[in-house]
Coordinates of C-alpha atoms and ligand atoms in Angstrom, one line a residue:
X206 CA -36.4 16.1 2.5
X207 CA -33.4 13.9 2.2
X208 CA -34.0 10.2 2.1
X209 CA -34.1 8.4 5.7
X210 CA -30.6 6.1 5.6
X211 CA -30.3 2.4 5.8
X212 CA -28.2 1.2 7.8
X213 CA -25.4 -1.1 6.1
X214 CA -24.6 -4.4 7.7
X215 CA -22.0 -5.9 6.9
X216 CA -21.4 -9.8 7.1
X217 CA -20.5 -11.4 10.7
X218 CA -17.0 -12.1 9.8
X219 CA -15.7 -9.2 8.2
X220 CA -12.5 -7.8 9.6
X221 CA -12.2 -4.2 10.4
X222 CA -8.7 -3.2 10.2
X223 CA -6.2 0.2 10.1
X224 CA -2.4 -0.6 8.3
X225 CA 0.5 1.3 8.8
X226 CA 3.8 0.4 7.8
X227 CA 7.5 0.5 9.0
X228 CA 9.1 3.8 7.9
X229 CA 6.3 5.9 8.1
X230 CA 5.7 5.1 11.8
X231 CA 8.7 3.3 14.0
X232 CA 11.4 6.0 13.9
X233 CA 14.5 4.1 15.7
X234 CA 16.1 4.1 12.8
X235 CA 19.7 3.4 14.4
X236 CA 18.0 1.0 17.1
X237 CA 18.8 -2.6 17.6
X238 CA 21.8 -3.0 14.8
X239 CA 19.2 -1.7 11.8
X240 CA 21.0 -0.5 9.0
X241 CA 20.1 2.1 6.3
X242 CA 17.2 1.8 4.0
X243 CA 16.6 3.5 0.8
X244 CA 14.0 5.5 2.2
X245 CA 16.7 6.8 5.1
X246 CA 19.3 7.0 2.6
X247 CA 16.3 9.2 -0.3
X248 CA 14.8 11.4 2.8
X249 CA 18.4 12.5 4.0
X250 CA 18.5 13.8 0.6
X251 CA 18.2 17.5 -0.1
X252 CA 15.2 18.2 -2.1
X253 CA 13.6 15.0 -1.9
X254 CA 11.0 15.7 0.6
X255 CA 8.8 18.2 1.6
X256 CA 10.8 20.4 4.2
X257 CA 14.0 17.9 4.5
X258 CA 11.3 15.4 6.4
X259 CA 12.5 11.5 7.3
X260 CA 11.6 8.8 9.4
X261 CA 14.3 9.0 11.9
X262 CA 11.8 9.5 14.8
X263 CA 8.7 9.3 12.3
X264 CA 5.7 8.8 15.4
X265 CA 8.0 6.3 17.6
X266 CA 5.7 3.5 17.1
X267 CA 8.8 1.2 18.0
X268 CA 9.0 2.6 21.4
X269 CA 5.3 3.4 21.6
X270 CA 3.6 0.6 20.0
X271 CA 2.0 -0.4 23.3
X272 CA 0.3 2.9 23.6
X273 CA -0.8 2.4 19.6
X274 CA -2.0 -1.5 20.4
X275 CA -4.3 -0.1 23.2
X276 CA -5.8 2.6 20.9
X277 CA -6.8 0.1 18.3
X278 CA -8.1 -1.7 21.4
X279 CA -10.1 1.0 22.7
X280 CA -11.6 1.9 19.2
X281 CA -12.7 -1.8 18.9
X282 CA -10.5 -2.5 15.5
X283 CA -10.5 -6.3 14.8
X284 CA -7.4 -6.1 12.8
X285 CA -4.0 -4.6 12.2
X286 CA -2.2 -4.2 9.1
X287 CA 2.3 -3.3 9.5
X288 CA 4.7 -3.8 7.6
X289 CA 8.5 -5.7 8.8
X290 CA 11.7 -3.0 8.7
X291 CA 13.7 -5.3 5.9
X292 CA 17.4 -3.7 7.6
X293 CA 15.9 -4.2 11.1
X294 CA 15.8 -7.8 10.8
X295 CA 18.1 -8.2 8.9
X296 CA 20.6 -5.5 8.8
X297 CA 22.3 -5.0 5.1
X298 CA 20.0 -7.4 3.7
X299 CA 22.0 -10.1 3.7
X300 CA 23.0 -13.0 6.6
X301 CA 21.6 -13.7 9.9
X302 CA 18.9 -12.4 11.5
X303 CA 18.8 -10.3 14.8
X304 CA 17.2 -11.2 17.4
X305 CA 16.3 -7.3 18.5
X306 CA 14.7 -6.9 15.5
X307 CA 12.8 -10.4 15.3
X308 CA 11.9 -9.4 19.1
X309 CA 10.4 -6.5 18.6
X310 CA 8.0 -7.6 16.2
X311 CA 7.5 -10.6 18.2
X312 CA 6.6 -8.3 21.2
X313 CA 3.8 -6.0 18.9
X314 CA 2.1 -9.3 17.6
X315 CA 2.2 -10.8 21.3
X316 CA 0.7 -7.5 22.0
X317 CA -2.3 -7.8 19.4
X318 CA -3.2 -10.7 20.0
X319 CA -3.7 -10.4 23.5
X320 CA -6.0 -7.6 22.8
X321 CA -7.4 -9.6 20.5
X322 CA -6.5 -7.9 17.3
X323 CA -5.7 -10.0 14.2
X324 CA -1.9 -9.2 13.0
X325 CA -1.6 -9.2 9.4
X326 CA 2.3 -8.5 8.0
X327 CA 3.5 -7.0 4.7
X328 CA 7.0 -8.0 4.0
X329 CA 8.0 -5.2 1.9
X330 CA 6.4 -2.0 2.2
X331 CA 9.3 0.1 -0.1
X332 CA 12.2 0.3 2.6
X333 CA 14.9 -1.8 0.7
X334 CA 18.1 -2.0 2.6
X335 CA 20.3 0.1 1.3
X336 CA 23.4 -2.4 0.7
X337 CA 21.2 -3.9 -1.7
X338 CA 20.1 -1.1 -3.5
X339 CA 24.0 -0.5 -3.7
X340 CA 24.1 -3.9 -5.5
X341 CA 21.8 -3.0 -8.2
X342 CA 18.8 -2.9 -6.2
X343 CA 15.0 -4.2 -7.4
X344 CA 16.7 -4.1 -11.2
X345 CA 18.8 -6.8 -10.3
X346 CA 17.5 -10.3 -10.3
X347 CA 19.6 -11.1 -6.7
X348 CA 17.2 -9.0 -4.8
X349 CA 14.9 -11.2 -5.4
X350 CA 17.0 -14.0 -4.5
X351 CA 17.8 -11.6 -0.9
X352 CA 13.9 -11.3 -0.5
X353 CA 13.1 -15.4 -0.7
X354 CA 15.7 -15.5 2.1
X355 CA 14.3 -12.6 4.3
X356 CA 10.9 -14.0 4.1
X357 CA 12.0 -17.7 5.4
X358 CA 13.6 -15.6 8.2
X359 CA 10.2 -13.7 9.0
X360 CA 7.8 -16.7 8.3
X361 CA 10.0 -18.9 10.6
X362 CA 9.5 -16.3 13.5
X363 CA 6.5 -15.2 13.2
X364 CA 4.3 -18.0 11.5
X365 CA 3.5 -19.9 14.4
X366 CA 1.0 -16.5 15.3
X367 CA 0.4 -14.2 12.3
X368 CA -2.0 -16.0 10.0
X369 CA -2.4 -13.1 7.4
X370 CA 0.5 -12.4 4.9
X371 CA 1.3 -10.1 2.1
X372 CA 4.4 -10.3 0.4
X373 CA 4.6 -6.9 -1.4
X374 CA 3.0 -3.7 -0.7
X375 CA 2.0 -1.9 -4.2
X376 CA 5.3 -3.2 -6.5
X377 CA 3.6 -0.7 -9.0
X378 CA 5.3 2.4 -6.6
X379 CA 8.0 0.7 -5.8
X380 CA 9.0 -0.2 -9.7
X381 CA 7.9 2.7 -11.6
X382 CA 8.5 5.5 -8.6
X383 CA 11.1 4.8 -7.7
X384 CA 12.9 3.3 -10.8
X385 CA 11.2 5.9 -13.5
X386 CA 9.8 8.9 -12.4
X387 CA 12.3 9.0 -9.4
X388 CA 10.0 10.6 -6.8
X389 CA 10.1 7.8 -4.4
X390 CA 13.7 6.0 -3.1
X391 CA 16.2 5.1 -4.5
X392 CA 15.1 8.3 -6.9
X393 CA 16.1 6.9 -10.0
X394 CA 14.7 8.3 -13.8
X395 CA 15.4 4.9 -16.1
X396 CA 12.3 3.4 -17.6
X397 CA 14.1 0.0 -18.9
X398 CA 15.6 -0.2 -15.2
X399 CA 11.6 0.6 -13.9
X400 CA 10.6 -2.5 -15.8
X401 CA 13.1 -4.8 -14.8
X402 CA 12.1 -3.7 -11.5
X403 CA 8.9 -4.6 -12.2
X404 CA 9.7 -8.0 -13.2
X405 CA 12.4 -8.5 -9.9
X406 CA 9.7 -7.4 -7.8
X407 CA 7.1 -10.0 -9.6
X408 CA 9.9 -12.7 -9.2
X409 CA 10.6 -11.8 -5.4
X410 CA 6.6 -12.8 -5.0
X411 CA 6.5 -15.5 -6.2
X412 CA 9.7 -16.7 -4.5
X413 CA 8.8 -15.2 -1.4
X414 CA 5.6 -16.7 -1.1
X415 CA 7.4 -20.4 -1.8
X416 CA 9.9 -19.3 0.8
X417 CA 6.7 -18.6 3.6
X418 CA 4.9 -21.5 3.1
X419 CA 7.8 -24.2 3.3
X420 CA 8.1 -23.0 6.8
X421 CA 4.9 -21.5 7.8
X422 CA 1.8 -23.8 9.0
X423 CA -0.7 -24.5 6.3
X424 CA -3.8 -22.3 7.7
X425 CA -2.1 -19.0 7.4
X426 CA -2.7 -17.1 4.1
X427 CA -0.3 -15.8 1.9
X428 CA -1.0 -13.0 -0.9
X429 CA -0.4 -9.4 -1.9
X430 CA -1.2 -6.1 -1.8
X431 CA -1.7 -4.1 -5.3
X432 CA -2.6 -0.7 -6.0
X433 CA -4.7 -1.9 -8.8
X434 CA -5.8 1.1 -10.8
X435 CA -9.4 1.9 -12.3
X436 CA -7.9 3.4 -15.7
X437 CA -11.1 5.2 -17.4
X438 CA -10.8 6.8 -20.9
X439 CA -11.8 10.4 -21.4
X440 CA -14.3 9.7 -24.3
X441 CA -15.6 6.3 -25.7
X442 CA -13.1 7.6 -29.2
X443 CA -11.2 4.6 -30.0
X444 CA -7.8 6.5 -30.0
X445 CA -8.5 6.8 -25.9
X446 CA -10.1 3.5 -25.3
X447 CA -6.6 2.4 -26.4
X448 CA -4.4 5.0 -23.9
X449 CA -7.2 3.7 -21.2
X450 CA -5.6 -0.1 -22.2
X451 CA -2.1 0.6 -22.5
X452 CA -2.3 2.5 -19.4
X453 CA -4.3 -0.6 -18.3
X454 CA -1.4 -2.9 -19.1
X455 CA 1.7 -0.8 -17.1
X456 CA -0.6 -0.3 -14.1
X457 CA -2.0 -3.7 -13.7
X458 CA -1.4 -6.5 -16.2
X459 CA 2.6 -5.9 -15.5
X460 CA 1.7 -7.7 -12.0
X461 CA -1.2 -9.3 -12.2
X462 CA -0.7 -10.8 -16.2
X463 CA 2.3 -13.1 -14.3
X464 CA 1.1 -13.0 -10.7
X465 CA -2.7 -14.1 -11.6
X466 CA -2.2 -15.6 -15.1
X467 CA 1.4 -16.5 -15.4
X468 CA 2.0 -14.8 -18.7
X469 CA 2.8 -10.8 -18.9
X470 CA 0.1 -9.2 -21.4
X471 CA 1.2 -9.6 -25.4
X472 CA 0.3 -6.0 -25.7
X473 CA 2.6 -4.8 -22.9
X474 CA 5.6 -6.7 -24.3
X475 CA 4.5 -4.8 -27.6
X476 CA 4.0 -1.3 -26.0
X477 CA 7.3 -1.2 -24.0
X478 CA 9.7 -2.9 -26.5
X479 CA 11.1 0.2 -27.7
X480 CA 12.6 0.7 -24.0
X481 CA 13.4 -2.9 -23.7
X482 CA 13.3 -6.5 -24.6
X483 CA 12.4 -8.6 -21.3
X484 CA 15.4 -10.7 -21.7
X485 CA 15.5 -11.1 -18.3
X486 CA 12.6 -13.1 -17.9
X487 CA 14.4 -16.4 -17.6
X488 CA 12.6 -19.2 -18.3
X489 CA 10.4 -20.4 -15.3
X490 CA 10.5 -16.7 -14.1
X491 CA 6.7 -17.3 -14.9
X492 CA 5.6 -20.2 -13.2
X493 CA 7.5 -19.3 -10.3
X494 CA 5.7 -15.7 -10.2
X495 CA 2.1 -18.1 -10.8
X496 CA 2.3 -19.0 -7.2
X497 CA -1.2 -20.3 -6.0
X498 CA -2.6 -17.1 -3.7
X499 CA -4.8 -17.4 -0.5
X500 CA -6.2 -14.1 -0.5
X501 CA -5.3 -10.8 -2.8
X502 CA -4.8 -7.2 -1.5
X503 CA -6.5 -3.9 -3.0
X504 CA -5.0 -0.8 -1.9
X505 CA -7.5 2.3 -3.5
X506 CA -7.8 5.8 -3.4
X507 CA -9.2 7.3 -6.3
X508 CA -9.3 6.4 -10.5
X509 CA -7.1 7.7 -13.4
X510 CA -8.5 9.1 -16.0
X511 CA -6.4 8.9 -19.8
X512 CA -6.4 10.0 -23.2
X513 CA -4.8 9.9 -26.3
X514 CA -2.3 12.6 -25.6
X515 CA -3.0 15.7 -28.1
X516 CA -0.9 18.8 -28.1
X517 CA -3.9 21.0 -28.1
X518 CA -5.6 19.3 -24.5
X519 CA -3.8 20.5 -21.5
X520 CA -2.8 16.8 -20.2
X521 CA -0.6 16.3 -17.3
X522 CA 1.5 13.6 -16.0
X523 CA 0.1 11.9 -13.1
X524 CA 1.3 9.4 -10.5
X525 CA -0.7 10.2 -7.6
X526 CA 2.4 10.3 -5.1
X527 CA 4.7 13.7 -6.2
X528 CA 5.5 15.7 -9.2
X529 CA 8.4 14.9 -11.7
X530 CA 9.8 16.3 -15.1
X531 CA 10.0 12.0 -15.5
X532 CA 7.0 10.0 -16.3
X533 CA 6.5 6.7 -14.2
X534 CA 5.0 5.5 -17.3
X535 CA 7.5 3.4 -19.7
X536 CA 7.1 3.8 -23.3
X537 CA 3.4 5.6 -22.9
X538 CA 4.1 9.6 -24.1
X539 CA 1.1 9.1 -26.3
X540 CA -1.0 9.1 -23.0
X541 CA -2.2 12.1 -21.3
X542 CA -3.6 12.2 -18.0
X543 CA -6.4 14.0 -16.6
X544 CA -8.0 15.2 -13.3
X545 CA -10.8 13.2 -12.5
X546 CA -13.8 16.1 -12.1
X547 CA -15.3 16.1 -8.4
X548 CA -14.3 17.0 -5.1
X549 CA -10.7 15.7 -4.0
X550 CA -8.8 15.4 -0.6
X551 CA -5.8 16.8 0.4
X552 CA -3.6 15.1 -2.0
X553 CA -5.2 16.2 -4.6
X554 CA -7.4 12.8 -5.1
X555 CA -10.6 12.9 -6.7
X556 CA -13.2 11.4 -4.0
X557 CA -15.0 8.7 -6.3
X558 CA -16.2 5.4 -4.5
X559 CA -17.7 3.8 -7.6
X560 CA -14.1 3.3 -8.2
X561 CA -13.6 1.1 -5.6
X562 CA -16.6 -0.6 -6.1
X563 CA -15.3 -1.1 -9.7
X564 CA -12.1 -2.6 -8.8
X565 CA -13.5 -5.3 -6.8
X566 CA -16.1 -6.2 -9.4
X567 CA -12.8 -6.5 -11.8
X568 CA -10.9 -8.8 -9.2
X569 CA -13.8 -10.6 -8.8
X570 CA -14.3 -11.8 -12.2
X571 CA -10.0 -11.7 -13.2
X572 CA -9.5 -14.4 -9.9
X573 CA -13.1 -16.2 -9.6
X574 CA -12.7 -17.8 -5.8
X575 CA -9.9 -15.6 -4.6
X576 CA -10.8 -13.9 -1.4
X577 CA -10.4 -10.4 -1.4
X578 CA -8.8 -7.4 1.6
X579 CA -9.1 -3.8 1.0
X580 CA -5.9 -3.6 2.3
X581 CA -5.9 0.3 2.0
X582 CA -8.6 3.3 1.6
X583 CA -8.4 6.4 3.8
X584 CA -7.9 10.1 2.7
X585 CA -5.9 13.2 4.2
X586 CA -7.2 16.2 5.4
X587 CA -5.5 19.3 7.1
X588 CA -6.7 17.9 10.4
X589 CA -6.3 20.4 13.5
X590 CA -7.6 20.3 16.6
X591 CA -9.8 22.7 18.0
X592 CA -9.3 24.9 21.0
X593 CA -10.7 21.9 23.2
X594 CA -8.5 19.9 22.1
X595 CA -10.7 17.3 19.9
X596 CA -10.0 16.9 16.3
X597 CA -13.1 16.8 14.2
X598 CA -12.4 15.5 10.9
X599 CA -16.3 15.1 9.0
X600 CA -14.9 15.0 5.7
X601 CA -12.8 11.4 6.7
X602 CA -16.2 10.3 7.6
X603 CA -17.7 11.1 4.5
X604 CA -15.2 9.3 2.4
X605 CA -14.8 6.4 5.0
X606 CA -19.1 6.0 4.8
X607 CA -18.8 6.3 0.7
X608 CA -16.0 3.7 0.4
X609 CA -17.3 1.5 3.0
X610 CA -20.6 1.5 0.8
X611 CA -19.3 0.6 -2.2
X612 CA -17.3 -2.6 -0.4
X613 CA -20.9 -3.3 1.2
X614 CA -22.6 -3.1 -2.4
X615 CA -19.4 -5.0 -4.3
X616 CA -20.4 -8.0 -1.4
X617 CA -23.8 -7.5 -2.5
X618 CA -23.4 -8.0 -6.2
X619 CA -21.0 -11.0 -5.1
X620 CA -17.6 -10.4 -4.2
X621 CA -15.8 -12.0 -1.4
X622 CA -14.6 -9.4 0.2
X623 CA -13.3 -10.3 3.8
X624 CA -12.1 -7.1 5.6
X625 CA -11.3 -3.7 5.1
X626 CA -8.1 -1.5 6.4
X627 CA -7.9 2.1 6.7
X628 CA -5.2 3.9 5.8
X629 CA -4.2 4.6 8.2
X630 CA -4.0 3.9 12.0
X631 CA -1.8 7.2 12.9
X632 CA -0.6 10.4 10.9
X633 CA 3.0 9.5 9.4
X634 CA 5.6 10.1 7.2
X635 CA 3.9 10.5 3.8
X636 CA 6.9 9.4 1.7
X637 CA 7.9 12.4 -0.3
X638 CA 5.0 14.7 1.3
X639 CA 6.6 14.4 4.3
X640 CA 4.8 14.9 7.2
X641 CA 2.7 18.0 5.5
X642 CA -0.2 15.2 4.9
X643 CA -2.4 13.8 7.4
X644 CA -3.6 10.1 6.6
X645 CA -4.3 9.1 10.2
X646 CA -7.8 8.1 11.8
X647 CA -5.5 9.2 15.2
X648 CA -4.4 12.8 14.8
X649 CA -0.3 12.9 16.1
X650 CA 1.1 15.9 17.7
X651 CA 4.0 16.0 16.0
X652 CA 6.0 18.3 18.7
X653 CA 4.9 15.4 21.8
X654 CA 4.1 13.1 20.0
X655 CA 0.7 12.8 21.4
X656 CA -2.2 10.5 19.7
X657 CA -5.9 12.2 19.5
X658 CA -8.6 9.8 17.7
X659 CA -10.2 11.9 15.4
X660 CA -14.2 11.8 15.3
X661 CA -13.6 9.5 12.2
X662 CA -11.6 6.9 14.4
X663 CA -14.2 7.0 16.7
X664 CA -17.2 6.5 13.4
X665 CA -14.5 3.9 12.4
X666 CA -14.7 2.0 15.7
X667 CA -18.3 2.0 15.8
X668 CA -18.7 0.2 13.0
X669 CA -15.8 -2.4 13.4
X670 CA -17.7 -2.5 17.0
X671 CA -21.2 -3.0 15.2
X672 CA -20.4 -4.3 12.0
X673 CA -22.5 -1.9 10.6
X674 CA -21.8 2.0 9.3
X675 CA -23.4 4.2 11.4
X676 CA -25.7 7.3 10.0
X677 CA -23.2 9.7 8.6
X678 CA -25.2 13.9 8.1
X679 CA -25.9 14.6 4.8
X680 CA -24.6 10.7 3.3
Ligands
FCB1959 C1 -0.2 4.1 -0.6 C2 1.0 3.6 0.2 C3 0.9 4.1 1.7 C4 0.5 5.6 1.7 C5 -0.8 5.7 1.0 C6 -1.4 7.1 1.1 O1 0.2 4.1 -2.0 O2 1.0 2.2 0.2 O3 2.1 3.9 2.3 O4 1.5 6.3 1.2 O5 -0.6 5.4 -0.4

């Protein structure tokens, strides 16, 4: 007889969210005076995405983001994660703003907040205009510089009603994909330019941060969104423990050493200084990257699992996000990566929710005090709908009721965790997978266009409805 189920409560105020962000959803890319961003300029690319797929239409969430506001309405979502179209606002990257662009987002937020949904914006969500990439892009210290100045834009307009804000979706992709292993825009293979990205992207932060609060008012939050890793060793041998720490370092300390600490990690300025020697960090790079936070963002999905790389163990590179002859990992061919054993999702993701309750338990004790957002956890699925038309997606439920537990049990032990958003709101442009993998709680037709909830946006809206998971079979 299985066990009768509990059901989980979760604490009154706990925000019950879904994020999406600009290129994977708005399409319009010639609308309104935007210009070209990488990811226009990398998906128009032969070879660079599954079937040739871009965002030019992606699921027209730019002339259909009433319809999407409504949906999250009708589920009963609290909150909802997008991110801002850099070249939309401000086209090339550089100068005014436009008003179009400003509008529009001006028009979604109006929009939530009517229906009583809590806006929370992410800056930077990887779609870097493409005039600035031209300039040298994230390697180059002036794109930080350009980001300060498009956040004071964004925080003028909008900070007088969005009260949640994240600089920086996951700089780890944005640095080390796109900068070393290549498979994400701009597509380039150059580990020393990877970790000078790294560094820009730190810098833009922590100017960026400065740049929203001298013009936002003081209640609204200000933080980012990491894709921390859980880096677990293949054995407790000491040779692995030590690939589990290196790995460690270039995943997470590279961000949050300066971000949390204001000091990169000694042992990743040892490990990487046969690509390069960190000149540019100029001095007060640091202090300026050790701005105060609000709250902190953790984007997860599932752990990585490291060795010491041995010639006679069938290792494999791993980044999670696409397959390249170039590892996203600077200076770290002594590592080998491993599948995680268990079931996985569509990706290719091992399904492991002690993961997530690890990571929290980590952030917890690395920032004592600091509020915490899962600002991303979801799964895809080969979702189709059935001959009625309904969409019945029981694994997303399963992994939804795992992870969901494991935020309820982090809360338990002690973590403030404050809300949870699943990624994501809508099917949508999966960056190199194209449009091949299905992410979304709201299945998307993508011949019409049409949005089905699945039956996990429907669980999903229950609990955000209840604050409580209801019974999953067999959890
Ligand atoms: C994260 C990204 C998000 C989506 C999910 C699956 O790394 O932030 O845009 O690609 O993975």
């Amino acid at each position: 007889m299985p066990e009768p189920i509990t059901p989980v409560a979760f604490p009154p105020n706990f925000l019950w969210g879904a994020a999406t962000s600009a290129y994977q959803i708005e399409g319009a890319v010639r609308e309104g005076g935007r210009t070209p961003s990488i990811w226009d300029t990398f998906s128009h690319t032969p070879g660079k995405t599954a079937g040739g797929d871009h965002g030019d239409i992606a699921v027209d969430h730019y002339h259909r983001f009433h319809e999407d506001v409504e949906l999250m309405a009708g589920l009963g979502l609290g909150a909802y994660r997008f991110s801002i179209s850099w070249s939309r606002v401000q086209p090339t990257g550089r100068g005014p703003a436009v008003q179009v662009g400003l509008d529009f987002y001006r028009r979604l937020v109006d929009d939530l907040l009517a229906h009583d949904i809590k806006p929370a914006v992410t800056l930077y969500h990887w779609d870097l205009p493409q005039e600035l990439e031209d300039a040298g892009g994230w390697p180059e210290r002036d794109t930080a510089l350009r980001f300060a100045e498009y956040a004071q834009i964004v925080g003028e307009a909008l900070g007088d009603r969005v009260e949640q804000w994240i600089t920086l979706n996951e700089p780890w992709c944005s640095a080390f994909l796109g900068y070393g292993s290549g498979v994400h825009a701009p597509g380039r293979t150059d580990p020393e330019a990877s970790l000078r990205a790294a560094h820009h992207l730190n810098l833009a932060h922590g100017l960026g941060a400065k740049a929203l609060r001298s013009v936002m008012p003081a209640r609204n939050t200000v933080g980012l969104s990491l894709n921390s890793s859980v880096v677990r060793p293949l054995t407790q041998d000491p040779a692995d423990l030590a690939a589990a720490r290196k790995i460690d370092d270039l995943a997470n300390g590279v961000f949050h050493g300066p971000i949390l600490h204001g000091a990169y990690p000694q042992s990743l300025l040892a490990a990487t200084s046969s690509v390069t020697d960190w000149s540019y960090v100029l001095d007060g790079d640091l202090r300026t990257i050790n701005q105060p936070l609000d709250t902190l963002g953790l984007n997860y999905y599932t752990p990585t699992l490291v060795s010491a790389a041995d010639p006679d163990r069938q290792g494999a590179r791993a980044d999670g996000h696409g397959a390249s002859e170039h590892s996203p990992w600077p200076a770290a061919d002594d590592v080998d990566f491993h599948q995680t054993p268990g079931e996985r999702t569509e990706m290719g993701w091992t399904i492991d929710p002690t993961g997530l309750h690890e990571l929290i338990m980590r952030y917890n004790r690395e920032a004592p005090g600091l509020p915490l957002y899962i600002t991303e956890n979801g799964a895809a699925y080969d979702d189709k709908p059935d001959p009625d038309g309904r969409v019945h997606d029981p694994e997303r439920v399963a992994y939804l009721h795992g992870h969901l537990s494991a935020v309820r049990r982090a809360i338990a032990d002690g973590a403030d965790v404050r809300g949870y958003y699943l990624w994501s709101l809508l099917d949508n442009f999966e960056w190199a997978y194209g449009y091949e993998k299905r992410f979304g709680a709201v299945y998307v037709d993508y011949a019409t266009l049409e949005r089905t909830p699945k039956s996990s946006a429907l669980w999903y809206g229950e609990a955000a409805r209840t604050g409580t998971l209801p019974e999953v079979e067999g959890a």
